[in-house]
JSON list of C-alpha atoms in Angstrom, two decimals:
[
{"chain": "A", "resi": 1, "resn": "MET", "atom": "CA", "xyz": [28.52, 10.14, 12.39]},
{"chain": "A", "resi": 2, "resn": "GLN", "atom": "CA", "xyz": [31.46, 10.03, 14.83]},
{"chain": "A", "resi": 3, "resn": "TYR", "atom": "CA", "xyz": [34.44, 8.02, 14.74]},
{"chain": "A", "resi": 4, "resn": "ASN", "atom": "CA", "xyz": [37.16, 6.75, 17.27]},
{"chain": "A", "resi": 5, "resn": "LEU", "atom": "CA", "xyz": [40.72, 6.66, 16.32]},
{"chain": "A", "resi": 6, "resn": "PHE", "atom": "CA", "xyz": [42.61, 3.79, 17.98]},
{"chain": "A", "resi": 7, "resn": "LEU", "atom": "CA", "xyz": [46.74, 3.72, 17.81]},
{"chain": "A", "resi": 8, "resn": "PHE", "atom": "CA", "xyz": [48.43, 0.41, 18.43]},
{"chain": "A", "resi": 9, "resn": "GLU", "atom": "CA", "xyz": [51.81, 0.44, 18.76]},
{"chain": "A", "resi": 10, "resn": "GLY", "atom": "CA", "xyz": [54.08, -2.61, 18.78]},
{"chain": "A", "resi": 11, "resn": "ALA", "atom": "CA", "xyz": [57.50, -4.31, 17.61]},
{"chain": "A", "resi": 12, "resn": "GLY", "atom": "CA", "xyz": [57.68, -4.60, 13.93]},
{"chain": "A", "resi": 13, "resn": "SER", "atom": "CA", "xyz": [60.16, -5.29, 10.94]},
{"chain": "A", "resi": 14, "resn": "ASN", "atom": "CA", "xyz": [60.37, -1.34, 10.01]},
{"chain": "A", "resi": 15, "resn": "PRO", "atom": "CA", "xyz": [63.54, 0.29, 10.61]},
{"chain": "A", "resi": 16, "resn": "ALA", "atom": "CA", "xyz": [62.18, 2.25, 13.44]},
{"chain": "A", "resi": 17, "resn": "GLY", "atom": "CA", "xyz": [60.71, -0.95, 14.89]},
{"chain": "A", "resi": 18, "resn": "VAL", "atom": "CA", "xyz": [57.39, 0.37, 15.71]},
{"chain": "A", "resi": 19, "resn": "VAL", "atom": "CA", "xyz": [54.28, -0.16, 13.70]},
{"chain": "A", "resi": 20, "resn": "PHE", "atom": "CA", "xyz": [51.48, 2.04, 13.65]},
{"chain": "A", "resi": 21, "resn": "LEU", "atom": "CA", "xyz": [47.85, 0.94, 12.97]},
{"chain": "A", "resi": 22, "resn": "PHE", "atom": "CA", "xyz": [44.93, 2.83, 12.75]},
{"chain": "A", "resi": 23, "resn": "LEU", "atom": "CA", "xyz": [41.80, 1.58, 13.37]},
{"chain": "A", "resi": 24, "resn": "PHE", "atom": "CA", "xyz": [39.04, 3.48, 12.58]},
{"chain": "A", "resi": 25, "resn": "LEU", "atom": "CA", "xyz": [35.56, 2.26, 14.22]},
{"chain": "A", "resi": 26, "resn": "PRO", "atom": "CA", "xyz": [32.02, 3.97, 13.88]},
{"chain": "A", "resi": 27, "resn": "MET", "atom": "CA", "xyz": [30.25, 4.92, 17.43]},
{"chain": "A", "resi": 28, "resn": "ASP", "atom": "CA", "xyz": [27.69, 2.99, 16.36]},
{"chain": "A", "resi": 29, "resn": "PRO", "atom": "CA", "xyz": [28.66, -0.99, 15.62]},
{"chain": "A", "resi": 30, "resn": "LEU", "atom": "CA", "xyz": [25.40, -1.87, 13.73]},
{"chain": "A", "resi": 31, "resn": "PRO", "atom": "CA", "xyz": [27.31, -1.08, 10.35]},
{"chain": "A", "resi": 32, "resn": "LEU", "atom": "CA", "xyz": [30.12, -2.94, 11.34]},
{"chain": "A", "resi": 33, "resn": "PHE", "atom": "CA", "xyz": [28.34, -5.59, 12.77]},
{"chain": "A", "resi": 34, "resn": "LEU", "atom": "CA", "xyz": [26.03, -5.83, 9.38]},
{"chain": "A", "resi": 35, "resn": "LEU", "atom": "CA", "xyz": [29.31, -5.78, 7.33]},
{"chain": "A", "resi": 36, "resn": "ILE", "atom": "CA", "xyz": [31.16, -8.34, 9.04]},
{"chain": "A", "resi": 37, "resn": "ALA", "atom": "CA", "xyz": [27.75, -10.55, 8.85]},
{"chain": "A", "resi": 38, "resn": "PHE", "atom": "CA", "xyz": [27.73, -10.15, 5.22]},
{"chain": "A", "resi": 39, "resn": "LEU", "atom": "CA", "xyz": [30.85, -11.08, 4.59]},
{"chain": "A", "resi": 40, "resn": "LEU", "atom": "CA", "xyz": [30.48, -14.36, 6.71]},
{"chain": "A", "resi": 41, "resn": "ALA", "atom": "CA", "xyz": [27.34, -14.94, 4.89]},
{"chain": "A", "resi": 42, "resn": "ILE", "atom": "CA", "xyz": [29.44, -15.03, 1.30]},
{"chain": "A", "resi": 43, "resn": "ALA", "atom": "CA", "xyz": [32.33, -16.70, 2.70]},
{"chain": "A", "resi": 44, "resn": "TRP", "atom": "CA", "xyz": [30.67, -19.72, 4.98]},
{"chain": "A", "resi": 45, "resn": "PRO", "atom": "CA", "xyz": [29.28, -21.59, 2.02]},
{"chain": "A", "resi": 46, "resn": "ARG", "atom": "CA", "xyz": [32.34, -21.60, 0.19]},
{"chain": "A", "resi": 47, "resn": "LEU", "atom": "CA", "xyz": [34.37, -22.78, 2.90]},
{"chain": "A", "resi": 48, "resn": "TYR", "atom": "CA", "xyz": [31.74, -25.51, 3.69]},
{"chain": "A", "resi": 49, "resn": "SER", "atom": "CA", "xyz": [31.03, -26.73, 0.18]},
{"chain": "A", "resi": 50, "resn": "LYS", "atom": "CA", "xyz": [34.85, -27.06, 0.20]},
{"chain": "A", "resi": 51, "resn": "THR", "atom": "CA", "xyz": [35.17, -29.22, 2.95]},
{"chain": "A", "resi": 52, "resn": "ARG", "atom": "CA", "xyz": [32.04, -30.78, 1.84]},
{"chain": "A", "resi": 53, "resn": "ASP", "atom": "CA", "xyz": [33.05, -31.76, -1.47]},
{"chain": "A", "resi": 54, "resn": "ASP", "atom": "CA", "xyz": [36.26, -33.11, -0.07]},
{"chain": "A", "resi": 55, "resn": "ALA", "atom": "CA", "xyz": [34.99, -35.66, 1.74]},
{"chain": "A", "resi": 56, "resn": "ARG", "atom": "CA", "xyz": [32.78, -36.70, -1.18]},
{"chain": "A", "resi": 57, "resn": "VAL", "atom": "CA", "xyz": [35.75, -37.18, -3.25]},
{"chain": "A", "resi": 58, "resn": "ARG", "atom": "CA", "xyz": [37.55, -39.25, -0.27]},
{"chain": "A", "resi": 59, "resn": "ALA", "atom": "CA", "xyz": [34.40, -41.11, 0.09]},
{"chain": "A", "resi": 60, "resn": "ALA", "atom": "CA", "xyz": [34.18, -41.97, -3.64]},
{"chain": "A", "resi": 61, "resn": "LEU", "atom": "CA", "xyz": [37.93, -43.03, -3.69]},
{"chain": "A", "resi": 62, "resn": "GLN", "atom": "CA", "xyz": [37.47, -45.02, -1.01]},
{"chain": "A", "resi": 63, "resn": "ALA", "atom": "CA", "xyz": [34.53, -46.95, -2.71]},
{"chain": "A", "resi": 64, "resn": "LEU", "atom": "CA", "xyz": [36.63, -47.05, -6.02]},
{"chain": "A", "resi": 65, "resn": "LEU", "atom": "CA", "xyz": [39.38, -48.57, -3.98]},
{"chain": "A", "resi": 66, "resn": "THR", "atom": "CA", "xyz": [37.39, -51.48, -3.05]},
{"chain": "A", "resi": 67, "resn": "VAL", "atom": "CA", "xyz": [37.08, -52.31, -6.62]},
{"chain": "A", "resi": 68, "resn": "THR", "atom": "CA", "xyz": [40.73, -51.36, -8.14]},
{"chain": "A", "resi": 69, "resn": "THR", "atom": "CA", "xyz": [43.86, -49.87, -6.46]},
{"chain": "A", "resi": 70, "resn": "PRO", "atom": "CA", "xyz": [46.69, -47.81, -8.20]},
{"chain": "A", "resi": 71, "resn": "SER", "atom": "CA", "xyz": [49.43, -50.17, -8.69]},
{"chain": "A", "resi": 72, "resn": "CYS", "atom": "CA", "xyz": [51.85, -47.20, -7.42]},
{"chain": "A", "resi": 73, "resn": "SER", "atom": "CA", "xyz": [51.20, -45.13, -4.15]},
{"chain": "A", "resi": 74, "resn": "LEU", "atom": "CA", "xyz": [49.07, -42.51, -6.24]},
{"chain": "A", "resi": 75, "resn": "TRP", "atom": "CA", "xyz": [46.02, -42.68, -7.88]},
{"chain": "A", "resi": 76, "resn": "PRO", "atom": "CA", "xyz": [46.46, -41.58, -11.80]},
{"chain": "A", "resi": 77, "resn": "SER", "atom": "CA", "xyz": [45.21, -37.97, -12.43]},
{"chain": "A", "resi": 78, "resn": "ARG", "atom": "CA", "xyz": [42.51, -39.54, -14.91]},
{"chain": "A", "resi": 79, "resn": "TYR", "atom": "CA", "xyz": [40.91, -41.68, -11.89]},
{"chain": "A", "resi": 80, "resn": "THR", "atom": "CA", "xyz": [40.75, -38.52, -9.61]},
{"chain": "A", "resi": 81, "resn": "LYS", "atom": "CA", "xyz": [39.40, -36.33, -12.34]},
{"chain": "A", "resi": 82, "resn": "LEU", "atom": "CA", "xyz": [36.41, -39.03, -12.59]},
{"chain": "A", "resi": 83, "resn": "VAL", "atom": "CA", "xyz": [36.14, -39.21, -8.80]},
{"chain": "A", "resi": 84, "resn": "LYS", "atom": "CA", "xyz": [35.99, -35.27, -8.72]},
{"chain": "A", "resi": 85, "resn": "GLN", "atom": "CA", "xyz": [33.12, -35.64, -11.43]},
{"chain": "A", "resi": 86, "resn": "ALA", "atom": "CA", "xyz": [31.50, -38.18, -9.64]},
{"chain": "A", "resi": 87, "resn": "SER", "atom": "CA", "xyz": [31.53, -36.36, -6.18]},
{"chain": "A", "resi": 88, "resn": "VAL", "atom": "CA", "xyz": [29.39, -33.60, -7.87]},
{"chain": "A", "resi": 89, "resn": "SER", "atom": "CA", "xyz": [26.50, -35.79, -8.77]},
{"chain": "A", "resi": 90, "resn": "PRO", "atom": "CA", "xyz": [23.69, -36.52, -6.28]},
{"chain": "A", "resi": 91, "resn": "ASP", "atom": "CA", "xyz": [23.36, -40.12, -6.93]},
{"chain": "A", "resi": 92, "resn": "ASN", "atom": "CA", "xyz": [26.71, -41.17, -6.00]},
{"chain": "A", "resi": 93, "resn": "ARG", "atom": "CA", "xyz": [27.81, -42.67, -9.18]},
{"chain": "A", "resi": 94, "resn": "VAL", "atom": "CA", "xyz": [31.36, -43.41, -10.59]},
{"chain": "A", "resi": 95, "resn": "MET", "atom": "CA", "xyz": [31.23, -44.12, -14.18]},
{"chain": "A", "resi": 96, "resn": "LEU", "atom": "CA", "xyz": [34.62, -45.74, -15.44]},
{"chain": "A", "resi": 97, "resn": "PRO", "atom": "CA", "xyz": [35.10, -45.28, -19.27]},
{"chain": "A", "resi": 98, "resn": "LEU", "atom": "CA", "xyz": [35.62, -49.25, -20.46]},
{"chain": "A", "resi": 99, "resn": "HIS", "atom": "CA", "xyz": [38.18, -48.24, -22.76]},
{"chain": "A", "resi": 100, "resn": "THR", "atom": "CA", "xyz": [40.22, -46.53, -20.21]},
{"chain": "A", "resi": 101, "resn": "PHE", "atom": "CA", "xyz": [39.65, -48.90, -17.40]},
{"chain": "A", "resi": 102, "resn": "VAL", "atom": "CA", "xyz": [41.00, -52.06, -19.76]},
{"chain": "A", "resi": 103, "resn": "GLN", "atom": "CA", "xyz": [43.58, -50.16, -21.13]},
{"chain": "A", "resi": 104, "resn": "ASP", "atom": "CA", "xyz": [45.16, -49.22, -17.38]},
{"chain": "A", "resi": 105, "resn": "VAL", "atom": "CA", "xyz": [44.51, -53.00, -16.27]},
{"chain": "A", "resi": 106, "resn": "LEU", "atom": "CA", "xyz": [46.66, -54.39, -19.31]},
{"chain": "A", "resi": 107, "resn": "ASP", "atom": "CA", "xyz": [49.30, -51.39, -18.86]},
{"chain": "A", "resi": 108, "resn": "GLY", "atom": "CA", "xyz": [49.56, -52.28, -15.33]},
{"chain": "A", "resi": 109, "resn": "VAL", "atom": "CA", "xyz": [48.57, -48.78, -13.92]},
{"chain": "A", "resi": 110, "resn": "VAL", "atom": "CA", "xyz": [45.67, -50.11, -12.10]},
{"chain": "A", "resi": 111, "resn": "GLU", "atom": "CA", "xyz": [44.71, -53.80, -10.79]},
{"chain": "A", "resi": 112, "resn": "VAL", "atom": "CA", "xyz": [41.37, -55.38, -10.15]},
{"chain": "A", "resi": 113, "resn": "ARG", "atom": "CA", "xyz": [41.30, -56.24, -6.68]},
{"chain": "A", "resi": 114, "resn": "ASP", "atom": "CA", "xyz": [38.87, -59.35, -6.98]},
{"chain": "A", "resi": 115, "resn": "PRO", "atom": "CA", "xyz": [38.71, -60.06, -10.81]},
{"chain": "A", "resi": 116, "resn": "LEU", "atom": "CA", "xyz": [36.55, -63.05, -10.73]},
{"chain": "A", "resi": 117, "resn": "ASN", "atom": "CA", "xyz": [33.91, -61.56, -8.94]},
{"chain": "A", "resi": 118, "resn": "ASN", "atom": "CA", "xyz": [33.88, -57.44, -9.62]},
{"chain": "A", "resi": 119, "resn": "LEU", "atom": "CA", "xyz": [34.65, -57.89, -13.30]},
{"chain": "A", "resi": 120, "resn": "VAL", "atom": "CA", "xyz": [31.52, -59.68, -13.72]},
{"chain": "A", "resi": 121, "resn": "ASP", "atom": "CA", "xyz": [29.64, -57.15, -11.36]},
{"chain": "A", "resi": 122, "resn": "LEU", "atom": "CA", "xyz": [31.31, -54.34, -13.49]},
{"chain": "A", "resi": 123, "resn": "ILE", "atom": "CA", "xyz": [30.10, -55.75, -16.74]},
{"chain": "A", "resi": 124, "resn": "ARG", "atom": "CA", "xyz": [26.64, -56.26, -15.64]},
{"chain": "A", "resi": 125, "resn": "ALA", "atom": "CA", "xyz": [24.58, -52.99, -15.77]},
{"chain": "A", "resi": 126, "resn": "THR", "atom": "CA", "xyz": [23.90, -53.30, -11.83]},
{"chain": "A", "resi": 127, "resn": "GLY", "atom": "CA", "xyz": [27.43, -52.39, -11.49]},
{"chain": "A", "resi": 128, "resn": "ILE", "atom": "CA", "xyz": [28.95, -52.47, -7.88]},
{"chain": "A", "resi": 129, "resn": "ASN", "atom": "CA", "xyz": [27.75, -51.02, -4.63]},
{"chain": "A", "resi": 130, "resn": "ALA", "atom": "CA", "xyz": [30.55, -49.89, -2.33]},
{"chain": "A", "resi": 131, "resn": "ASN", "atom": "CA", "xyz": [30.19, -47.67, 0.73]},
{"chain": "A", "resi": 132, "resn": "GLY", "atom": "CA", "xyz": [27.04, -46.28, -0.51]},
{"chain": "A", "resi": 133, "resn": "TRP", "atom": "CA", "xyz": [28.91, -45.61, -4.21]},
{"chain": "A", "resi": 134, "resn": "ASN", "atom": "CA", "xyz": [27.64, -47.44, -7.21]},
{"chain": "A", "resi": 135, "resn": "ILE", "atom": "CA", "xyz": [30.69, -47.93, -9.50]},
{"chain": "A", "resi": 136, "resn": "TYR", "atom": "CA", "xyz": [29.93, -48.79, -13.33]},
{"chain": "A", "resi": 137, "resn": "LEU", "atom": "CA", "xyz": [31.86, -49.24, -16.52]},
{"chain": "A", "resi": 138, "resn": "SER", "atom": "CA", "xyz": [30.72, -46.79, -19.30]},
{"chain": "A", "resi": 139, "resn": "VAL", "atom": "CA", "xyz": [30.83, -48.06, -22.81]},
{"chain": "A", "resi": 140, "resn": "GLY", "atom": "CA", "xyz": [31.79, -44.97, -24.96]},
{"chain": "A", "resi": 141, "resn": "LEU", "atom": "CA", "xyz": [31.48, -44.42, -28.56]},
{"chain": "A", "resi": 142, "resn": "ARG", "atom": "CA", "xyz": [34.88, -45.58, -28.91]},
{"chain": "A", "resi": 143, "resn": "SER", "atom": "CA", "xyz": [34.08, -48.78, -27.51]},
{"chain": "A", "resi": 144, "resn": "TRP", "atom": "CA", "xyz": [31.10, -49.33, -29.61]},
{"chain": "A", "resi": 145, "resn": "VAL", "atom": "CA", "xyz": [33.22, -48.77, -32.46]},
{"chain": "A", "resi": 146, "resn": "ASN", "atom": "CA", "xyz": [36.09, -51.29, -31.72]},
{"chain": "A", "resi": 147, "resn": "ALA", "atom": "CA", "xyz": [33.10, -54.05, -30.84]},
{"chain": "A", "resi": 148, "resn": "LEU", "atom": "CA", "xyz": [31.32, -53.21, -34.47]},
{"chain": "A", "resi": 149, "resn": "GLU", "atom": "CA", "xyz": [34.60, -53.66, -36.05]},
{"chain": "A", "resi": 150, "resn": "PHE", "atom": "CA", "xyz": [35.43, -56.92, -34.36]},
{"chain": "A", "resi": 151, "resn": "SER", "atom": "CA", "xyz": [32.02, -58.18, -34.84]},
{"chain": "A", "resi": 152, "resn": "LEU", "atom": "CA", "xyz": [32.16, -57.16, -38.85]},
{"chain": "A", "resi": 153, "resn": "THR", "atom": "CA", "xyz": [35.78, -58.31, -39.21]},
{"chain": "A", "resi": 154, "resn": "HIS", "atom": "CA", "xyz": [34.85, -61.60, -37.41]},
{"chain": "A", "resi": 155, "resn": "LYS", "atom": "CA", "xyz": [31.50, -62.34, -39.74]},
{"chain": "A", "resi": 156, "resn": "LEU", "atom": "CA", "xyz": [33.38, -61.01, -42.75]},
{"chain": "A", "resi": 157, "resn": "ASP", "atom": "CA", "xyz": [36.47, -63.69, -42.37]},
{"chain": "A", "resi": 158, "resn": "ARG", "atom": "CA", "xyz": [33.80, -66.74, -41.43]},
{"chain": "A", "resi": 159, "resn": "VAL", "atom": "CA", "xyz": [32.17, -65.67, -44.64]},
{"chain": "A", "resi": 160, "resn": "LEU", "atom": "CA", "xyz": [35.15, -65.54, -46.81]},
{"chain": "A", "resi": 161, "resn": "GLY", "atom": "CA", "xyz": [36.27, -68.39, -45.35]},
{"chain": "A", "resi": 162, "resn": "GLY", "atom": "CA", "xyz": [39.14, -67.03, -44.11]}
]
C-alpha cells in the first residue's frame, strides 16, 4: 500500500514560528472513507439524542410552567431532575411528589398559577394536560403514612373524647 506525505507549513505558536503537520493518506480513499463513516455512525445518534432530549426537557418544563412557577428566576434542582426523568419516558408524564410539592408551595419555593382550578385537577387522578404533557401528583409512601397517622389520631381523639 502506498502513502502520500503532505507537509503543511504555517505560522504557529512555537518559537520557530512554523508548524509542521504531517498527514499520511492512503492512495486508496476507501479505508479512510469507511473510517470516517464509522465514526459518524457512532457519533451522530449521540449528538442527535442530546438535542432531542434537551428539546423534550424544555417542553416538559414549559408544560410544568403552565401549572406552577418558581418563585425566583431559576427552577429548583429537584424540579429539573424530575423533568429530566420525565423527558426519558415515552408517555410524556411529569410526576410531582405530593409531599415535596406541598412543602415547596408552603415554603414559597414554587407558586401555583391558578390554585382554584389547578389544585383540583392535580388532586384528581386525571391530572393536568398541558402542551401534550400530563402532570400528576404522585403520592409516595411518606404521604400515605402521614395520612394514616392523621386519620388514626383523629379517630382516636374522637373515641377518647379529646
